[in-house]
PDB file of C-alpha atoms in Angstrom:
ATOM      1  CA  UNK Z   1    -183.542  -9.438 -17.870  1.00 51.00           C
ATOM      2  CA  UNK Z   2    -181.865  -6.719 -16.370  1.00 50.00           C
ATOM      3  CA  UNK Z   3    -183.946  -5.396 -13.357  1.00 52.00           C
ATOM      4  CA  UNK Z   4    -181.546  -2.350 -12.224  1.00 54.00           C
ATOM      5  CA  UNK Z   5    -184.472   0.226 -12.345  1.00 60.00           C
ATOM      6  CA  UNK Z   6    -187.520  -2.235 -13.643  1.00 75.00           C
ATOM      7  CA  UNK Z   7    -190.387  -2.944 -11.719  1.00 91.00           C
ATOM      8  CA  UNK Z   8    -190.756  -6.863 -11.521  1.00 94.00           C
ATOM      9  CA  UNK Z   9    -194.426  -8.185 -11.655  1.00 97.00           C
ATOM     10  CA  UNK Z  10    -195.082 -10.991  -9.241  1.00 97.00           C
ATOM     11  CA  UNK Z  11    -197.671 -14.105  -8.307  1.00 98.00           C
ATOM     12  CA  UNK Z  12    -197.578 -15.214  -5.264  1.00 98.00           C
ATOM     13  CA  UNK Z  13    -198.979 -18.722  -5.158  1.00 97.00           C
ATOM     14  CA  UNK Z  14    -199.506 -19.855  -1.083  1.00 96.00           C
ATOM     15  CA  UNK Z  15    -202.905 -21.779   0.726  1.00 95.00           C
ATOM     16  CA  UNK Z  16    -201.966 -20.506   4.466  1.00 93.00           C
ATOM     17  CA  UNK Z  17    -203.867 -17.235   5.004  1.00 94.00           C
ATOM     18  CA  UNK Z  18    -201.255 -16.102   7.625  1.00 93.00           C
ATOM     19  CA  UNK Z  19    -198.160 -16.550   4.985  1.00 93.00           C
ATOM     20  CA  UNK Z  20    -200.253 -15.088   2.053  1.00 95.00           C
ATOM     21  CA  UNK Z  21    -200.583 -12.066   3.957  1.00 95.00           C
ATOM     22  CA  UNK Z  22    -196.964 -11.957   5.340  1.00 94.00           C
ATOM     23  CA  UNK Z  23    -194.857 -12.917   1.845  1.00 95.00           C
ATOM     24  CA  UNK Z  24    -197.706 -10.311  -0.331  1.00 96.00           C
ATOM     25  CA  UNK Z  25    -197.414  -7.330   2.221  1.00 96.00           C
ATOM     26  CA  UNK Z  26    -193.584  -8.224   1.439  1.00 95.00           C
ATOM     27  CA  UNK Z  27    -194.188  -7.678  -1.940  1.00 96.00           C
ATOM     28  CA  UNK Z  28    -196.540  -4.716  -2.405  1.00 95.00           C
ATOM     29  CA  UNK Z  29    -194.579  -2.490  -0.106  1.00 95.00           C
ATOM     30  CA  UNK Z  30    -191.037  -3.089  -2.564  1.00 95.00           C
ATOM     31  CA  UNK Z  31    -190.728  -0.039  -4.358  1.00 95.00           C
ATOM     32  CA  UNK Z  32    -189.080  -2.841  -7.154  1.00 95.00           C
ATOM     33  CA  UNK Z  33    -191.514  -5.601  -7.043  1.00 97.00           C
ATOM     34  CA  UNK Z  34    -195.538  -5.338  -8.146  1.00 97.00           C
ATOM     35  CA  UNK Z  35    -197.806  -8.172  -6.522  1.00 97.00           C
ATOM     36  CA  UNK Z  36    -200.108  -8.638 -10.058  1.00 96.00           C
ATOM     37  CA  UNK Z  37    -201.859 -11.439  -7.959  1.00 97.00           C
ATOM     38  CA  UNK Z  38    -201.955 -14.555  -5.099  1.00 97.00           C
ATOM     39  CA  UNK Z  39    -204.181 -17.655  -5.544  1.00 97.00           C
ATOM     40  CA  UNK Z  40    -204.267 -20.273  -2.637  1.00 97.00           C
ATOM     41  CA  UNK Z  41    -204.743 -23.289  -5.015  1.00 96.00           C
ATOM     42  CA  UNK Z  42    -203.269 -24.840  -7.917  1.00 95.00           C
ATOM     43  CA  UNK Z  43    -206.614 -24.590  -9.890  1.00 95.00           C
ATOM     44  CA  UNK Z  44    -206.910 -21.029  -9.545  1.00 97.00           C
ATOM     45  CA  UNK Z  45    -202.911 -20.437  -9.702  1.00 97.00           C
ATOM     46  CA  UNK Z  46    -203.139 -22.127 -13.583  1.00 96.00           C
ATOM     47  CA  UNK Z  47    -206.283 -20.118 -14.284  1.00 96.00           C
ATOM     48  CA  UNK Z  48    -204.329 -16.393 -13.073  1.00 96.00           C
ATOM     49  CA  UNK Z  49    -201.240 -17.606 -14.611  1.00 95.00           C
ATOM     50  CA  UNK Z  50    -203.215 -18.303 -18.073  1.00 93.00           C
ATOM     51  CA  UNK Z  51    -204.179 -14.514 -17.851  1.00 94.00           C
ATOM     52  CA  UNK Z  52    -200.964 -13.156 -16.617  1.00 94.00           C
ATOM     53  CA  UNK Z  53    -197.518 -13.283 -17.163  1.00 94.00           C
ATOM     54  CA  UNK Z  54    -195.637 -12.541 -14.198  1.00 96.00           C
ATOM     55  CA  UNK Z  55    -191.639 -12.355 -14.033  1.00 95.00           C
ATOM     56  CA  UNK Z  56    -191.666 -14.733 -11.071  1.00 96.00           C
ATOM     57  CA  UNK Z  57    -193.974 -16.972  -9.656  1.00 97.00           C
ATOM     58  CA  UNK Z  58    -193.378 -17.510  -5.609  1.00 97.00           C
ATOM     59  CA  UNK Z  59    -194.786 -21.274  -4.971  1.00 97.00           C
ATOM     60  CA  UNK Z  60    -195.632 -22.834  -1.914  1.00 95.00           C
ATOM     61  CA  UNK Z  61    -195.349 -26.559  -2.431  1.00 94.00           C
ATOM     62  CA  UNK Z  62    -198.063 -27.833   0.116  1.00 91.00           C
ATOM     63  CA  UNK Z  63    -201.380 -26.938  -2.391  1.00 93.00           C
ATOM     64  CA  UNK Z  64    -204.635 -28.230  -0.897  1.00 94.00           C
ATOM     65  CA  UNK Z  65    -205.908 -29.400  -4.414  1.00 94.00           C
ATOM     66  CA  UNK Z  66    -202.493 -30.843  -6.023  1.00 91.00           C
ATOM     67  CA  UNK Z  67    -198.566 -30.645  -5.090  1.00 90.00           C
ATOM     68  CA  UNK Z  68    -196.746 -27.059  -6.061  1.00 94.00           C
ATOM     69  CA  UNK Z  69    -194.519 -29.500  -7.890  1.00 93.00           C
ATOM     70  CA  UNK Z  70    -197.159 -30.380 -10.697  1.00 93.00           C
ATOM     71  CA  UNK Z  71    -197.894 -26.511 -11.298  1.00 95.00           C
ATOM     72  CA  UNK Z  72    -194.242 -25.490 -11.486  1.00 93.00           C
ATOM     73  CA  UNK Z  73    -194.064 -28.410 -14.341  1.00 90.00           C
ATOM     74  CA  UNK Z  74    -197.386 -26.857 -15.466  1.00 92.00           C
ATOM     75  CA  UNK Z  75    -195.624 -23.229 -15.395  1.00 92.00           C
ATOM     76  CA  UNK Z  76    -192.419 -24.869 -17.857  1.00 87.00           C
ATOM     77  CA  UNK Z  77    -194.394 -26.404 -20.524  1.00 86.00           C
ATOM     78  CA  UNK Z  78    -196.788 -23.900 -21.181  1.00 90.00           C
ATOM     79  CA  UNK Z  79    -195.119 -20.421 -19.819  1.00 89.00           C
ATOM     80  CA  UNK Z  80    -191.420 -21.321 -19.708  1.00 86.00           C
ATOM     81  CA  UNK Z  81    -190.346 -17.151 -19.491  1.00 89.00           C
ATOM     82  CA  UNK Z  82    -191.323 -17.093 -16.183  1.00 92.00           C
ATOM     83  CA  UNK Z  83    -188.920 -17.832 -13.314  1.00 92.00           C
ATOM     84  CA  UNK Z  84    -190.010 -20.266 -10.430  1.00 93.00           C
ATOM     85  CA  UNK Z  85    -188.774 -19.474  -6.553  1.00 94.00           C
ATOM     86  CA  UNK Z  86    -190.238 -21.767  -4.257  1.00 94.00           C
ATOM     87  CA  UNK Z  87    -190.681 -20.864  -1.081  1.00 94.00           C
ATOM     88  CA  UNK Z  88    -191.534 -23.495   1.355  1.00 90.00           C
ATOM     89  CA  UNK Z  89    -191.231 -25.753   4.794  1.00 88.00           C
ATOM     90  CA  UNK Z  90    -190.621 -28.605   3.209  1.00 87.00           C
ATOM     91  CA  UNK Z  91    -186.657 -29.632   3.557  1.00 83.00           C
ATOM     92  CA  UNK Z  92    -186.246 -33.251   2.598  1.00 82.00           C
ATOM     93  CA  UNK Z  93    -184.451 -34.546  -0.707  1.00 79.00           C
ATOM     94  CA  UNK Z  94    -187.621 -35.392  -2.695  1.00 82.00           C
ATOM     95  CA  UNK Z  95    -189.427 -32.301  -3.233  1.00 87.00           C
ATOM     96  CA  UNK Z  96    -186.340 -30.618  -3.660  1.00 85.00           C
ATOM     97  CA  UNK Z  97    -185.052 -32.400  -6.494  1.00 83.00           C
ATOM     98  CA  UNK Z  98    -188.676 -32.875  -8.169  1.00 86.00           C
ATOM     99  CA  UNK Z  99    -189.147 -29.139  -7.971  1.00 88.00           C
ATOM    100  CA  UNK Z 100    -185.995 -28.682  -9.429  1.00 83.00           C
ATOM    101  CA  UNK Z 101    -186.279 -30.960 -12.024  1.00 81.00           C
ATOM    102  CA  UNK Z 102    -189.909 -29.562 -13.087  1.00 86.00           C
ATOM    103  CA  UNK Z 103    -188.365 -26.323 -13.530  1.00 85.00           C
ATOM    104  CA  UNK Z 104    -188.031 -24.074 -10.729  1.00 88.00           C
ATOM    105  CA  UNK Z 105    -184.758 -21.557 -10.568  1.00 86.00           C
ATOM    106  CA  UNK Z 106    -184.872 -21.410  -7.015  1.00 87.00           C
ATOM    107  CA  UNK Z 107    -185.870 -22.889  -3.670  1.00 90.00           C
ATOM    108  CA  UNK Z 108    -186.326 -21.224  -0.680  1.00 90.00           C
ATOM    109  CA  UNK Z 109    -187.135 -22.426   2.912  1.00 87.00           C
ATOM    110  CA  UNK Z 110    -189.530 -19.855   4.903  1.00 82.00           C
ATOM    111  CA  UNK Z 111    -187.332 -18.410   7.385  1.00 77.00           C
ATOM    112  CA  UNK Z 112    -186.130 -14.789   5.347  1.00 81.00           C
ATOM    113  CA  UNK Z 113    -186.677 -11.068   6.417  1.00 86.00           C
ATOM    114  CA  UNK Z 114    -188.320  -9.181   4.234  1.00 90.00           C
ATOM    115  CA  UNK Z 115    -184.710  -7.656   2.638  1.00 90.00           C
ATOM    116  CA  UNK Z 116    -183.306 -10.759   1.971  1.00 89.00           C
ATOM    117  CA  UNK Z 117    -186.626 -12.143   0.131  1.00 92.00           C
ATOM    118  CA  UNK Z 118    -186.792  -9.198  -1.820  1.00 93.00           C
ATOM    119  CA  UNK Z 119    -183.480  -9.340  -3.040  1.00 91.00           C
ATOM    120  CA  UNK Z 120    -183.388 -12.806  -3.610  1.00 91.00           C
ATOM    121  CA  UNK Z 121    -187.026 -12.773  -6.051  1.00 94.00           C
ATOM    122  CA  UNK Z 122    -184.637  -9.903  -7.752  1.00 92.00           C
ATOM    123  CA  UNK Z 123    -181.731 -12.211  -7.826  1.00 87.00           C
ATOM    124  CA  UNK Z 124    -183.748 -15.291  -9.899  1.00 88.00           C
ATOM    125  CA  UNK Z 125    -185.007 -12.541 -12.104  1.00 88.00           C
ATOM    126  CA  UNK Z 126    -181.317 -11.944 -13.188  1.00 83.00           C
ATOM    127  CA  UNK Z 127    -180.932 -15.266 -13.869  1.00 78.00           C
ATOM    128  CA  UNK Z 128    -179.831 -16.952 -10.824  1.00 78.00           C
ATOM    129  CA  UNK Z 129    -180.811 -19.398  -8.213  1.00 79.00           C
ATOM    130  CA  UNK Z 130    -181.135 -18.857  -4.379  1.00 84.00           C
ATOM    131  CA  UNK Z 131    -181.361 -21.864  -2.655  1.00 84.00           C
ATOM    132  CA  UNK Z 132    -181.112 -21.835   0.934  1.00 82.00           C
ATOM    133  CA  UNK Z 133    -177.991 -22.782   2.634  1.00 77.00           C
ATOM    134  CA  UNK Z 134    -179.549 -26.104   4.007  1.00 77.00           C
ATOM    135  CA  UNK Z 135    -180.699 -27.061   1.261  1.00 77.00           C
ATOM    136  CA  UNK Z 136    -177.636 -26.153  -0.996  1.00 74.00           C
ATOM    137  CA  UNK Z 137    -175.647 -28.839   1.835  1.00 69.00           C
ATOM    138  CA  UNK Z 138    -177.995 -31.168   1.134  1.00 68.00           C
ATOM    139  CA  UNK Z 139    -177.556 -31.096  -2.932  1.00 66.00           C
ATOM    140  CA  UNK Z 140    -173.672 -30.571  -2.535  1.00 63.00           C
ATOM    141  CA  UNK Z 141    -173.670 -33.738  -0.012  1.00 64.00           C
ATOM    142  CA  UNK Z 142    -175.819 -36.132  -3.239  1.00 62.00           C
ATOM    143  CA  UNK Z 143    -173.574 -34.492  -5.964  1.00 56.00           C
ATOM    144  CA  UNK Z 144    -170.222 -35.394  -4.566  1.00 53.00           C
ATOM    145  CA  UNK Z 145    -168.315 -36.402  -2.205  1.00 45.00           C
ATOM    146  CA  UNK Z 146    -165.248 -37.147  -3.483  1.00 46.00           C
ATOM    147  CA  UNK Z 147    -162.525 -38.567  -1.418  1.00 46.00           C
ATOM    148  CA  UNK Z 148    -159.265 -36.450  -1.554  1.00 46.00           C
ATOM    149  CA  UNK Z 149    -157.675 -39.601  -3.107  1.00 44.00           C
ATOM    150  CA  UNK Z 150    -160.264 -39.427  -5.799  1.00 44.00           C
ATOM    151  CA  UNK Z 151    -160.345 -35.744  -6.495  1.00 45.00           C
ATOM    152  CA  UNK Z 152    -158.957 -35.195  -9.915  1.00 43.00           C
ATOM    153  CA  UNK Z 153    -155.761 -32.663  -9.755  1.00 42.00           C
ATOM    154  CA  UNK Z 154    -153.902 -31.187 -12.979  1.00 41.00           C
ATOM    155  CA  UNK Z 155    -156.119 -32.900 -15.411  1.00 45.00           C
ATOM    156  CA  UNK Z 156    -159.151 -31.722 -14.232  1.00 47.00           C
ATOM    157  CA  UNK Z 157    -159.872 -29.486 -17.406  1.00 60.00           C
ATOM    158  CA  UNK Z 158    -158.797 -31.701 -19.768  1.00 71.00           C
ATOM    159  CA  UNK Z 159    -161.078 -34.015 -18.330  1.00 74.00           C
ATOM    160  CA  UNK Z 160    -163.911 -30.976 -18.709  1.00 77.00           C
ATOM    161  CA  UNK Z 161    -163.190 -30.522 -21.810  1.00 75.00           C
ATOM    162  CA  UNK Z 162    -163.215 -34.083 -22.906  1.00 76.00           C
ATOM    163  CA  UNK Z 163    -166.514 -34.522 -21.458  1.00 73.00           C
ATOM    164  CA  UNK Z 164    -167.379 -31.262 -23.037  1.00 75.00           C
ATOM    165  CA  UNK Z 165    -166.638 -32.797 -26.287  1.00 72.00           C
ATOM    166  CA  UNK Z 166    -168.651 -35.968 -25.745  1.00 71.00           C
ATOM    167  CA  UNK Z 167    -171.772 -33.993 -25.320  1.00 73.00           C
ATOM    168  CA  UNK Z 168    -171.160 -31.587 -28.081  1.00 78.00           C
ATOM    169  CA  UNK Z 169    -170.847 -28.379 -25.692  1.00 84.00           C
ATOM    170  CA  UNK Z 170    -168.582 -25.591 -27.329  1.00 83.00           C
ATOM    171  CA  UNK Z 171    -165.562 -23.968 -25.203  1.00 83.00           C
ATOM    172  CA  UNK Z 172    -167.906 -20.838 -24.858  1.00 86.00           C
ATOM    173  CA  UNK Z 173    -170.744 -22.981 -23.832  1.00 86.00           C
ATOM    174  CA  UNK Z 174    -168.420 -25.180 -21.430  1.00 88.00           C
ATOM    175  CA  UNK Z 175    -167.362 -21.664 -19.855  1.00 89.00           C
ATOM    176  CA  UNK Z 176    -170.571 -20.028 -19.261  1.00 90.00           C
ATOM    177  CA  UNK Z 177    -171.954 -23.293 -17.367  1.00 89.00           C
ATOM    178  CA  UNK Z 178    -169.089 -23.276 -15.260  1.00 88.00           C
ATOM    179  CA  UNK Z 179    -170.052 -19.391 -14.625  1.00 88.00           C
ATOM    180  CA  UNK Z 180    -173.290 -20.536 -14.084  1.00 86.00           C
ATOM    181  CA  UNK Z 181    -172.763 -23.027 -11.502  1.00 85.00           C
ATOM    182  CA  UNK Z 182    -170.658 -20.878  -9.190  1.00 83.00           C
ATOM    183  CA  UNK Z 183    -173.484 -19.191  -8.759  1.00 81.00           C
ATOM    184  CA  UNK Z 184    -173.131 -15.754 -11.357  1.00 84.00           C
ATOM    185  CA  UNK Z 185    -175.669 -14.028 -13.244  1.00 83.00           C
ATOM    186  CA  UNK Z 186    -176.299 -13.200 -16.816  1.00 83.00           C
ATOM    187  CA  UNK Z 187    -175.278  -9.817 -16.432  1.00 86.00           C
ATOM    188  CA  UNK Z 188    -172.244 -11.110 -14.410  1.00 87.00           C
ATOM    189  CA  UNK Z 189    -171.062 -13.730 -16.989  1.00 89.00           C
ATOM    190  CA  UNK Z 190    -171.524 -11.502 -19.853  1.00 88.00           C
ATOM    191  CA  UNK Z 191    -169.407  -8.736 -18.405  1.00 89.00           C
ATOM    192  CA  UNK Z 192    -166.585 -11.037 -17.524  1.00 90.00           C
ATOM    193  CA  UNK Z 193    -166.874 -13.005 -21.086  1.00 90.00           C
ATOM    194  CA  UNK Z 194    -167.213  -9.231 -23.006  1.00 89.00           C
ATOM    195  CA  UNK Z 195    -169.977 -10.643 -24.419  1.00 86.00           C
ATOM    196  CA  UNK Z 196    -174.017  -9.692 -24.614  1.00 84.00           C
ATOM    197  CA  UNK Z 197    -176.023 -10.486 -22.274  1.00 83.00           C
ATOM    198  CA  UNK Z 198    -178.285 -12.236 -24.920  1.00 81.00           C
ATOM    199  CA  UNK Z 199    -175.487 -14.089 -25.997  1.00 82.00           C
ATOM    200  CA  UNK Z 200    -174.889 -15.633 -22.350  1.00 85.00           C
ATOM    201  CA  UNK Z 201    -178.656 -16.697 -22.604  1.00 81.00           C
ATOM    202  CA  UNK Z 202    -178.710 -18.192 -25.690  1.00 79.00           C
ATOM    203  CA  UNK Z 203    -175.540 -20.438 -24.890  1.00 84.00           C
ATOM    204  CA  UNK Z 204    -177.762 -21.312 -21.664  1.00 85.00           C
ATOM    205  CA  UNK Z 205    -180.636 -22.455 -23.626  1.00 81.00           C
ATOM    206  CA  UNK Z 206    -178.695 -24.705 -26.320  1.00 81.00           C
ATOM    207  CA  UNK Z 207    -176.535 -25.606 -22.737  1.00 86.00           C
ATOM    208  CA  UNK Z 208    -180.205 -26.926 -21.397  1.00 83.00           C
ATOM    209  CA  UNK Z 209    -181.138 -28.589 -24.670  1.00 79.00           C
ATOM    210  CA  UNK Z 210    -177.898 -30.675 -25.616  1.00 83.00           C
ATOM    211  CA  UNK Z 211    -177.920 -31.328 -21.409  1.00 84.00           C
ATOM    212  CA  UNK Z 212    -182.000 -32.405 -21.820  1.00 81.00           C
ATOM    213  CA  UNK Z 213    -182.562 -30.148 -18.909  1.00 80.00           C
ATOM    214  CA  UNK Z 214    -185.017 -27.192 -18.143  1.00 75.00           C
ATOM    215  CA  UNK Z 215    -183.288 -25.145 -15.496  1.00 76.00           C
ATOM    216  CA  UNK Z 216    -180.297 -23.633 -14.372  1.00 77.00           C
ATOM    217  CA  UNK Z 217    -179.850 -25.698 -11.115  1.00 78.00           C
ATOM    218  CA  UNK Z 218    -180.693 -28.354 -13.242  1.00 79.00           C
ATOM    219  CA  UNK Z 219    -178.072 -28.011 -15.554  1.00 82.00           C
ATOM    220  CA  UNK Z 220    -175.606 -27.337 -12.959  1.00 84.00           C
ATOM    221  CA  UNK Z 221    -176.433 -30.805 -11.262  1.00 84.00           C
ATOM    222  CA  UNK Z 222    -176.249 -32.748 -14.831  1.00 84.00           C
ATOM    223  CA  UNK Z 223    -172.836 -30.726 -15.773  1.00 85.00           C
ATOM    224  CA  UNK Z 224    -171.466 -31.997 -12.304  1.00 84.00           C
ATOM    225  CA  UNK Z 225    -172.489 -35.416 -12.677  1.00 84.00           C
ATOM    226  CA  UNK Z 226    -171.058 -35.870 -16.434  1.00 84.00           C
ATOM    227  CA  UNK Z 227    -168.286 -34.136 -15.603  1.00 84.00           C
ATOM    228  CA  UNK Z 228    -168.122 -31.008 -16.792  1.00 86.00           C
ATOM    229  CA  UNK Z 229    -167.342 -28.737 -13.638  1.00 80.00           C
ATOM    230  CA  UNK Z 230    -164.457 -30.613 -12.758  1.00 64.00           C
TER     231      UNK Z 230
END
C-alpha cells in the first residue's frame, strides 16, 4: 500500500509489561502509526486479531501460552493482508527461519530507537523486509558462500534465466524478484519497471505461488537457492 500520508493501524503482540509499554508508547505517539491494540498472549492476540485487521502485526516470539511462531502461521492462513515484523531477543537460526517460513515480512532484534522502529513498521507496510543486520549475516552466511572459484561470471543470467524457465517464472516475474531481493519496495520496483504498483504485486503473488512460498524473504531465499538471483 502506499503509506506517504496514511495512517497505519497497528497490534502490538508482546508478554513483558516493561516492552509493551516501551514499543506501544512508540507507537501511539507516531503521528503515522495508530496502536488499534496489544495482547500479551497468543490466545488473546488470535481473539483481537479475529476482530481487527491491522496493517502490521509487531510479534514477540517468546508467548507464555504458545511460540509467536504458531500465531504468525495462524496470522497467514486465516488473515494473509496483514504484514508480520517480529520483534524479538531471540538471535539463533531456528526461530529465524521458522518465523520466516510461517510468514513474517520482517524480523527485528530489540535494540532500535524509536525513529528507526517507526520507519522500519512503515517500511514492511510498503512491501519490504527489515531484518536486522545480524541477522541478515546470519541468512547471507546459510544461503551462500560461494568460493570465488565457484562464483558463476558471464553466464550468470543465462543461468537465471534458465532456471527461470524451469520453474515457469516470466522475464517480468524473474525481474521483479530480483528487485525484490535487493531489498526495493513496491513503489520502488514499479517506478523503475514503469509499471503499476498493482502490477508489481500481482507478479509477487503468482512469484510466491509457482515458488510454493508465503513471503517475500521467503521467496528471496528459495529464488537464491534454485538459482534465480544469480
Amino acid at each position: 500500500m502506499n503509506t506517504d500520508n496514511a495512517t497505519l493501524d497497528v497490534v502490538l503482540i508482546e508478554d513483558d509489561p516493561n516492552t509493551l509499554d516501551h514499543l506501544g508508547n512508540i507507537i501511539s505517539q507516531s503521528s503515522r502509526l495508530n496502536l488499534l491494540g496489544t495482547a500479551t498472549t497468543a490466545s488473546d492476540a488470535q481473539s483481537l486479531l479475529f476482530m481487527q485487521t491491522p496493517h502490521v502485526a509487531l510479534i514477540d516470539l517468546g508467548l507464555p501460552d504458545s511460540s509467536g511462531v504458531t500465531l504468525i502461521d495462524w496470522l497467514s492462513r486465516n488473515k494473509p493482508q496483514v504484514e508480520v515484523l517480529v520483534i524479538t531477543a531471540f538471535a539463533d537460526d531456528d526461530h529465524v527461519i521458522r518465523s520466516l517460513e510461517a510468514g513474517a515480512s520482517g524480523y527485528l532484534l530489540k535494540d532500535y530507537s524509536a525513529e528507526e522502529l517507526e520507519a522500519h513498521i512503515l517500511e514492511v507496510a510498503q512491501g519490504g523486509s527489515p531484518i536486522s543486520p545480524l541477522i541478515a549475516r546470519q541468512l547471507l552466511s546459510r544461503m551462500q558462500p560461494r568460493s570465488p572459484a565457484q562464483a558463476p561470471a558471464a553466464g550468470a543470467s543465462n543461468q537465471a534465466q534458465e532456471a527461470a524457465r524451469q520453474h515457469m517464472i516470466t522475464d517480468r516475474e524473474l525481474k521483479v524478484i530480483q528487485q525484490v531481493a535487493k531489498g526495493f519496495t513496491v513503489p520502488e520496483i514499479a517506478e523503475q519497471m514503469g509499471i503499476s504498483t498493482h502490477t508489481v504485486s500481482t507478479h509477487v503473488k503468482r512469484i510466491y505461488r509457482k515458488l510454493h512460498v508465503h513471503t517475500r524473504a521467503e521467496a528471496v531465499y528459495e529464488a537464491s537457492v534454485i538459482g534465480l538471483l544469480d
